[in-house]
XYZ file of C-alpha atoms in Angstrom:
550
model
C -0.233 -0.236 0.083
C 2.068 3.245 -1.137
C 2.485 5.657 1.527
C -0.222 8.135 0.469
C -2.663 6.044 0.634
C -1.369 5.084 3.946
C -1.944 8.866 5.049
C -5.493 9.276 3.825
C -6.433 6.246 5.376
C -4.877 7.663 8.660
C -6.706 11.128 7.954
C -10.189 9.762 7.454
C -9.897 7.209 10.251
C -8.755 10.584 12.732
C -12.450 11.492 12.251
C -14.747 7.953 13.003
C -17.246 8.692 15.033
C -16.352 7.200 18.475
C -18.932 6.489 21.834
C -21.639 5.435 22.946
C -20.667 1.937 21.813
C -20.546 3.238 18.396
C -17.412 2.878 15.887
C -18.248 4.925 12.891
C -17.171 4.833 9.648
C -19.797 6.207 7.894
C -19.643 8.401 4.503
C -15.504 7.794 4.416
C -15.245 6.825 0.753
C -12.186 4.252 2.066
C -11.616 2.008 -0.690
C -10.615 -1.492 1.339
C -9.172 -4.104 -0.934
C -6.703 -6.198 1.740
C -5.588 -6.703 4.068
C -3.147 -3.719 4.627
C -5.415 -1.487 3.815
C -7.688 -2.125 6.731
C -5.073 -2.064 9.382
C -5.694 0.766 10.985
C -9.313 -0.031 10.988
C -8.734 -3.374 12.495
C -6.854 -2.247 15.171
C -9.381 -0.116 16.449
C -11.850 -2.450 16.308
C -10.171 -4.885 18.657
C -9.228 -2.365 21.184
C -12.353 -0.970 21.955
C -14.259 -2.394 24.549
C -17.673 -3.027 24.728
C -18.174 -2.848 20.681
C -22.314 -2.100 19.906
C -22.694 -0.906 16.443
C -19.589 -1.020 13.790
C -20.582 1.220 10.823
C -19.087 1.235 7.405
C -21.424 1.983 5.323
C -20.697 4.469 1.812
C -17.276 2.434 2.209
C -16.366 -0.069 -0.361
C -14.764 -3.515 0.843
C -12.736 -5.937 -0.687
C -12.856 -9.976 0.415
C -9.651 -9.779 1.751
C -10.938 -7.171 3.718
C -13.905 -8.283 4.827
C -11.491 -11.650 5.894
C -9.377 -9.287 7.993
C -12.646 -7.249 9.623
C -14.044 -10.126 10.647
C -11.398 -11.614 12.541
C -11.482 -9.120 14.246
C -15.427 -9.066 14.939
C -14.665 -12.406 16.292
C -14.168 -11.453 19.692
C -17.610 -8.855 19.488
C -19.626 -10.851 21.750
C -21.572 -7.336 22.175
C -21.925 -6.273 18.795
C -25.827 -5.712 18.554
C -26.182 -3.008 15.211
C -24.075 -3.561 11.943
C -25.181 -0.762 9.524
C -23.200 -1.721 6.558
C -25.838 -0.964 3.178
C -23.483 0.974 0.183
C -20.301 -0.827 1.131
C -19.201 -2.843 -2.065
C -19.148 -0.393 -4.563
C -17.652 -1.175 -7.660
C -16.892 -5.028 -6.323
C -17.512 -7.735 -8.984
C -21.077 -9.224 -7.919
C -19.200 -12.514 -7.465
C -17.030 -10.831 -4.543
C -19.641 -9.472 -2.335
C -21.126 -13.792 -0.816
C -17.499 -14.277 0.187
C -17.605 -10.985 2.117
C -21.019 -11.195 3.792
C -19.706 -15.214 4.573
C -16.745 -13.776 6.446
C -17.577 -10.856 7.915
C -21.581 -13.212 9.287
C -18.995 -15.849 9.656
C -17.357 -13.620 12.564
C -20.531 -12.804 14.207
C -21.734 -16.391 14.408
C -18.271 -17.131 15.979
C -18.190 -14.415 18.485
C -21.802 -15.410 19.554
C -23.116 -11.491 18.716
C -26.516 -10.960 19.215
C -27.651 -8.849 16.725
C -31.135 -6.587 16.477
C -30.543 -3.968 14.090
C -28.646 -5.407 10.248
C -28.843 -2.795 7.159
C -27.252 -4.001 4.040
C -29.208 -1.860 1.692
C -27.689 -0.429 -1.598
C -25.488 -2.975 -2.105
C -26.808 -4.582 -4.985
C -26.483 -7.889 -3.985
C -28.829 -10.048 -5.777
C -29.908 -13.531 -4.713
C -26.284 -14.851 -4.484
C -25.963 -11.884 -2.133
C -29.010 -12.963 0.165
C -26.500 -16.401 0.224
C -24.425 -14.602 1.280
C -25.931 -13.891 4.591
C -28.422 -16.662 4.634
C -26.803 -18.797 7.291
C -26.401 -15.561 9.861
C -30.474 -14.985 8.719
C -30.636 -18.478 10.799
C -28.246 -18.587 13.325
C -28.481 -17.783 16.749
C -26.877 -14.408 15.925
C -30.281 -12.898 14.543
C -32.384 -14.673 16.013
C -33.069 -11.358 18.264
C -33.326 -9.156 15.171
C -35.549 -6.691 15.498
C -34.879 -4.567 11.916
C -33.995 -5.743 8.944
C -33.131 -3.558 6.228
C -32.204 -4.655 2.279
C -33.394 -1.673 0.351
C -32.172 -1.793 -2.916
C -30.386 -4.646 -3.307
C -31.746 -6.824 -6.960
C -32.905 -9.497 -5.183
C -35.470 -11.203 -7.087
C -37.283 -13.609 -7.131
C -34.919 -16.209 -5.813
C -33.628 -14.198 -3.359
C -36.741 -13.455 -1.710
C -37.643 -16.817 -1.455
C -34.013 -17.429 0.244
C -34.691 -14.673 2.896
C -38.348 -16.009 3.459
C -36.835 -19.571 3.973
C -34.070 -18.040 6.664
C -36.511 -15.939 8.227
C -39.409 -18.914 8.875
C -36.607 -21.274 9.855
C -35.233 -18.430 12.083
C -38.164 -18.001 13.576
C -38.226 -21.984 14.116
C -34.991 -22.418 15.475
C -35.946 -19.346 17.937
C -38.967 -20.867 19.177
C -37.644 -23.751 20.148
C -35.291 -22.031 22.673
C -38.509 -20.661 24.249
C -37.533 -16.975 22.700
C -39.415 -16.504 19.233
C -37.799 -14.198 16.787
C -39.677 -10.237 16.295
C -38.809 -8.930 14.249
C -40.568 -5.064 14.255
C -39.030 -3.592 11.124
C -38.705 -4.708 7.285
C -37.304 -2.825 4.531
C -37.029 -4.037 1.197
C -37.820 -1.979 -1.385
C -36.874 -1.511 -5.667
C -35.957 -5.162 -5.589
C -38.099 -6.749 -7.918
C -39.503 -9.766 -5.414
C -42.595 -9.832 -7.701
C -45.832 -12.072 -7.192
C -43.297 -15.206 -5.985
C -41.195 -13.333 -3.373
C -43.574 -11.226 -1.612
C -46.110 -14.683 -1.144
C -42.803 -16.287 0.068
C -42.346 -13.382 2.480
C -45.564 -13.281 3.043
C -45.618 -16.610 4.843
C -42.537 -15.660 6.760
C -44.194 -12.431 7.917
C -47.507 -13.931 9.195
C -45.094 -16.941 11.538
C -43.661 -13.747 12.975
C -46.226 -11.656 13.414
C -44.490 -8.887 15.380
C -44.227 -6.414 12.439
C -44.423 -2.547 13.291
C -43.054 -1.909 9.870
C -43.271 -2.957 6.357
C -41.117 -1.333 3.582
C -41.635 -3.230 0.057
C -41.853 0.048 -2.739
C -41.286 -0.396 -6.201
C -41.392 -4.581 -6.307
C -43.035 -5.056 -9.323
C -45.889 -6.731 -7.358
C -50.174 -6.659 -8.774
C -52.488 -8.297 -6.916
C -52.095 -12.069 -6.637
C -48.901 -10.766 -4.096
C -50.860 -8.262 -2.645
C -53.081 -10.119 -1.161
C -50.750 -12.809 -0.089
C -48.853 -9.698 1.676
C -52.693 -8.683 3.045
C -53.629 -11.224 4.673
C -50.159 -12.547 6.301
C -50.140 -8.380 7.646
C -53.562 -9.388 9.333
C -51.553 -11.274 11.870
C -49.316 -8.252 12.684
C -51.420 -6.909 15.183
C -48.715 -4.157 16.092
C -48.290 -2.717 12.850
C -47.829 1.007 13.010
C -45.887 1.556 8.502
C -47.007 0.187 5.497
C -45.571 1.372 3.400
C -46.143 -0.507 -0.960
C -45.445 2.579 -2.999
C -45.053 1.697 -6.800
C -46.796 -1.563 -7.036
C -50.104 -2.482 -8.898
C -52.554 -3.222 -6.761
C -55.998 -2.748 -8.648
C -59.277 -3.272 -7.500
C -58.641 -7.051 -5.672
C -55.550 -5.576 -4.316
C -56.573 -3.000 -2.302
C -59.562 -4.630 -0.523
C -57.630 -7.246 0.437
C -56.046 -4.575 1.952
C -58.307 -2.550 3.031
C -59.814 -6.169 4.699
C -56.645 -6.907 6.606
C -57.093 -2.702 7.806
C -60.161 -3.408 9.784
C -58.317 -5.702 12.104
C -54.828 -3.340 12.654
C -55.779 -0.497 15.037
C -52.528 1.304 15.578
C -51.506 1.909 11.942
C -50.342 5.706 11.579
C -49.021 5.407 8.041
C -50.156 4.294 4.608
C -48.365 5.153 1.670
C -50.468 3.527 -1.578
C -48.630 6.048 -4.070
C -48.713 5.069 -7.093
C -50.520 1.265 -6.415
C -53.554 2.218 -8.606
C -55.662 1.838 -5.891
C -58.422 3.113 -8.140
C -61.782 4.386 -7.199
C -63.439 1.333 -6.362
C -60.364 0.164 -4.117
C -60.277 4.028 -3.254
C -63.941 3.987 -1.709
C -63.055 -0.052 0.044
C -60.697 2.530 1.470
C -62.808 5.712 2.542
C -65.349 3.139 4.966
C -62.267 1.415 6.789
C -61.260 4.490 8.062
C -65.101 5.727 8.637
C -64.495 2.864 11.039
C -61.352 1.918 12.119
C -57.992 3.382 12.215
C -57.946 5.068 14.886
C -54.197 7.083 15.323
C -54.054 7.054 10.937
C -51.300 10.490 10.867
C -50.238 9.976 7.068
C -52.352 8.380 4.580
C -51.273 8.492 0.994
C -52.875 7.156 -2.310
C -51.031 9.777 -4.461
C -50.930 9.019 -8.403
C -53.603 6.036 -8.092
C -55.609 6.228 -11.023
C -59.025 7.488 -8.481
C -61.380 9.706 -9.461
C -62.034 13.659 -8.420
C -65.819 12.104 -6.982
C -64.177 9.006 -5.011
C -60.971 11.537 -3.950
C -63.762 13.463 -2.022
C -65.102 10.527 -0.446
C -61.686 9.368 1.006
C -61.300 13.145 2.034
C -64.834 12.995 4.065
C -64.176 10.111 5.820
C -60.989 10.599 7.494
C -62.267 14.401 8.676
C -62.756 13.048 12.110
C -59.506 11.201 12.695
C -57.681 14.125 15.129
C -54.215 12.264 14.661
C -54.238 12.941 10.857
C -51.267 15.160 9.561
C -51.176 14.341 5.922
C -53.605 13.159 3.338
C -51.876 12.786 0.302
C -54.332 12.798 -3.082
C -52.192 14.221 -5.487
C -51.742 13.298 -8.736
C -53.363 15.927 -10.817
C -55.333 18.909 -9.312
C -59.336 19.776 -9.742
C -60.729 22.429 -8.795
C -59.770 22.591 -4.669
C -59.022 18.447 -4.103
C -55.530 17.036 -5.206
C -56.622 14.137 -6.655
C -55.179 11.379 -9.759
C -58.214 12.095 -12.145
C -57.948 10.524 -15.624
C -59.364 11.831 -18.901
C -62.883 11.014 -18.797
C -63.261 11.443 -15.518
C -63.414 7.587 -14.653
C -61.424 4.522 -14.670
C -59.355 3.531 -17.357
C -60.427 1.789 -20.228
C -60.792 -1.749 -20.498
C -57.687 -1.954 -22.680
C -55.146 -0.759 -19.984
C -56.743 -3.371 -17.754
C -53.564 -6.226 -16.962
C -55.961 -8.599 -15.967
C -59.647 -8.464 -17.704
C -59.284 -11.828 -18.938
C -59.934 -13.257 -15.855
C -61.790 -10.388 -13.453
C -64.636 -12.364 -12.793
C -67.290 -11.091 -10.690
C -66.330 -13.510 -7.847
C -63.040 -11.590 -7.174
C -65.162 -8.295 -6.122
C -66.749 -10.493 -3.491
C -66.431 -8.237 0.153
C -66.058 -10.842 3.431
C -67.487 -9.388 6.152
C -66.364 -9.290 9.707
C -66.311 -13.704 9.309
C -64.376 -12.692 6.289
C -61.348 -13.567 5.308
C -59.128 -12.437 2.207
C -60.803 -13.817 -0.826
C -58.094 -16.308 -2.887
C -57.524 -15.569 -6.742
C -60.075 -18.209 -7.672
C -62.908 -15.737 -5.285
C -62.936 -18.652 -3.480
C -62.487 -18.031 1.052
C -60.680 -19.424 2.727
C -61.753 -20.809 6.181
C -64.438 -19.351 8.309
C -66.332 -17.718 5.147
C -69.897 -16.945 5.528
C -72.676 -20.043 5.753
C -73.636 -20.721 2.037
C -76.528 -18.710 0.819
C -80.389 -20.941 1.451
C -81.445 -23.154 -1.115
C -83.809 -21.287 -3.692
C -87.554 -22.115 -3.115
C -87.939 -22.769 -7.522
C -90.621 -19.505 -7.306
C -87.863 -17.412 -5.849
C -84.973 -18.639 -8.834
C -88.007 -18.630 -11.389
C -88.513 -14.647 -10.931
C -84.652 -13.866 -9.913
C -84.349 -15.293 -14.115
C -86.899 -13.679 -15.734
C -88.198 -10.914 -13.124
C -92.194 -9.874 -13.648
C -94.464 -7.376 -11.708
C -96.596 -9.895 -12.062
C -93.906 -12.740 -10.517
C -93.084 -10.652 -7.913
C -96.599 -10.571 -6.291
C -97.256 -13.648 -6.946
C -94.233 -14.534 -4.478
C -96.605 -12.953 -1.298
C -95.428 -13.987 1.824
C -92.420 -15.704 0.219
C -91.485 -11.422 -0.627
C -89.447 -11.711 2.643
C -86.848 -14.298 0.740
C -85.486 -12.673 -1.858
C -83.271 -11.048 0.911
C -81.855 -14.053 1.838
C -80.713 -14.720 -1.978
C -78.911 -11.651 -1.696
C -75.155 -12.268 -0.490
C -73.277 -9.764 0.716
C -69.640 -10.557 0.254
C -70.973 -10.481 -3.435
C -71.886 -6.351 -4.364
C -71.570 -6.707 -7.695
C -74.139 -9.885 -7.895
C -76.299 -7.797 -5.160
C -76.305 -5.060 -7.341
C -77.698 -6.630 -10.177
C -80.524 -7.924 -8.346
C -81.679 -4.913 -6.479
C -81.696 -2.928 -9.727
C -83.823 -5.870 -11.718
C -86.240 -5.688 -8.558
C -86.038 -1.746 -8.655
C -87.252 -1.949 -12.623
C -90.310 -3.533 -11.743
C -91.510 0.130 -10.310
C -94.732 1.169 -10.833
C -97.297 3.686 -9.595
C -99.646 1.139 -9.327
C -100.206 0.855 -5.645
C -100.198 -3.254 -4.979
C -97.171 -3.024 -6.960
C -95.553 0.303 -5.631
C -95.857 -1.516 -1.962
C -94.637 -4.935 -2.664
C -91.827 -3.483 -5.299
C -90.610 -1.113 -1.905
C -91.046 -3.267 0.771
C -89.020 -5.446 -0.813
C -86.214 -2.879 -1.731
C -86.490 -1.994 1.686
C -85.385 -5.783 3.176
C -82.663 -5.807 0.668
C -80.918 -2.642 1.341
C -81.597 -3.245 4.710
C -79.198 -6.689 4.821
C -77.017 -4.463 2.459
C -76.517 -1.393 4.481
C -76.617 -2.306 7.929
C -73.812 -4.185 8.462
C -69.748 -3.000 8.754
C -69.347 0.011 6.987
C -66.890 -1.468 4.193
C -69.423 -4.018 3.133
C -71.959 -1.591 2.485
C -69.498 0.769 0.823
C -68.785 -2.321 -1.497
C -72.079 -2.393 -2.531
C -72.517 1.093 -3.312
C -69.543 1.064 -5.500
C -70.498 -1.662 -7.111
C -74.149 -0.126 -7.219
C -72.545 3.071 -8.315
C -69.947 0.234 -11.379
C -73.876 -0.373 -12.850
C -75.392 2.838 -12.366
C -73.112 4.046 -15.204
C -71.788 7.111 -12.463
C -68.455 4.964 -11.593
C -66.430 2.918 -14.237
C -65.327 -0.257 -12.873
C -62.501 -2.710 -13.081
C -62.839 -5.470 -15.517
C -65.518 -6.087 -18.146
C -68.866 -4.749 -16.171
C -72.269 -4.920 -18.325
C -74.181 -1.466 -17.141
C -77.380 -1.759 -16.479
C -80.174 -0.511 -18.770
C -81.249 2.763 -16.460
C -85.371 2.937 -16.134
C -87.007 6.082 -13.489
C -88.705 3.263 -11.490
C -84.683 2.705 -10.298
C -84.270 6.008 -9.827
C -87.234 5.944 -7.372
C -86.549 3.430 -5.471
C -83.022 4.639 -4.267
C -84.989 8.413 -3.858
C -87.950 6.286 -1.515
C -84.667 3.926 -0.173
C -82.123 7.188 0.720
C -85.118 8.740 3.208
C -84.819 5.265 4.934
C -83.418 5.016 8.358
C -80.690 2.232 7.228
C -79.836 4.700 4.388
C -76.932 6.796 6.565
C -76.131 10.681 6.168
C -72.411 8.370 5.085
C -74.329 6.177 2.735
C -76.320 9.708 1.199
C -73.438 11.464 0.893
C -71.432 8.945 -1.152
C -74.106 8.653 -3.409
C -74.757 12.584 -3.374
C -71.043 12.990 -4.497
C -71.130 10.505 -7.400
C -74.109 11.687 -8.781
C -73.272 15.463 -8.811
C -70.168 15.257 -10.141
C -71.763 12.317 -13.182
C -74.923 13.418 -13.753
C -74.815 13.262 -17.088
C -74.766 9.273 -16.719
C -78.833 9.165 -15.494
C -79.615 11.443 -18.811
C -82.330 9.233 -19.582
C -84.028 9.522 -16.903
C -83.467 13.152 -16.485
C -86.752 13.504 -14.138
C -86.692 10.440 -12.292
C -82.641 11.625 -11.249
C -83.962 15.565 -10.945
C -85.969 14.096 -8.089
C -83.323 11.979 -6.319
C -80.612 14.752 -6.156
C -83.313 16.846 -4.700
C -84.222 14.340 -1.807
C -80.385 13.812 -1.354
C -79.591 17.477 -0.528
C -82.961 17.446 1.759
C -80.872 14.254 3.619
C -78.288 15.845 3.747
C -79.086 19.014 4.871
C -81.232 17.044 7.663
C -77.758 15.256 8.596
């Protein structure tokens, strides 16, 4: 090593921070290639009694230098925090796993018990994860509380290796009576995609102690998001959820909304640039209405949310006393910052990545027994009981509704509401509109239709806010007031359907929140009801009166 290099290293080392059990070489830009280049650094480590934290970030460490540092660490049994991000700049990718194995092996030999490990910004790929695999499984990481692997290029393969290492570490630590209790997990910009996300979801569900999860920019779509949502429900202490810049779409957002209903400690939600879209935003608004009591920050920016849906979200957070920031940005419309498409609706069908399998079943919104919906539309354990078998008369009526058949049902009309499944809001909206289309001013028919509408809506709207908002969202899509995902056939509206809604909004089961939701979309998309202009005006007028009363 040249004398001028030694002089520069000595000068850099003179600037190291020493204190509180921490030895820091952070950001010194040292190029540490071999054992000779780290002699002074190794000497400081060896002579530091009670070393608890070592900062090496912002330098570049070669294989031989790592081995020399590792040898010095073999006696540091008190070491708890390793800040080793951005530590391999300019190194061959093949070198990094070897260097990491040396350092990890030293920690294991020393009997260190890490609480924090930061290896972010090292771009080591799946092979780099293999370099820390044994460390993560070992007793040295059984007390690990914070794991940061941001921007490491792990990919699907690395995500799977990492997940298995965490699962094995949890198993081994549990056998010793002190299960791994990871609190903070950071793995943004790693190209984990769905398979990596699913693998990590299994680990998260098992661990159950997470407080912060940061996984932005990982190419995860609704399938991976649904798996992660299911895992989040098993981590009741969650405070921060950051999945920015993944692709939720409606299905992923509904799954996350379902998970959030069970989490009471969440303070920060970052679903920005996640394509939550309007139906997903409405579901999240429902969760905001009934839960998330200490939420401080909500980011749904650039999510292709219409102005009306953004207003629904904004109204839902009005009573959150701890709320500090709501980001609905994307395009400024009036006084609300929202992401709005040019047609004030959702993207056209050709932009929807999953139109071919966007079936009605995928819209399921299970109630409190509600487990997360699987991709094929079925549910996990805890499903709602199956609908009772329909009598032949009711089946016949639903297949071909008519006023005459409705009247012929007589007292059996009350059974119609039993055939409406609240966990299938799309079908429920379809049934409601079919019944409402039979409305007429003929007294007997009018009474029969309105009584049936009341029974059905009472079932659909008197559950949780989540259930009722999912139904109303599907109803808005059917009415053409909101453009939904997938190939959803809009109803051919007739005045009677709007007159039935005018009757419904005046009933006790139709709350002010429900009326506000309907009014918001009607006021922004009134043109969709031009074919029933007179009935639409009556409905709008009654809505405004109801809202003024509330």
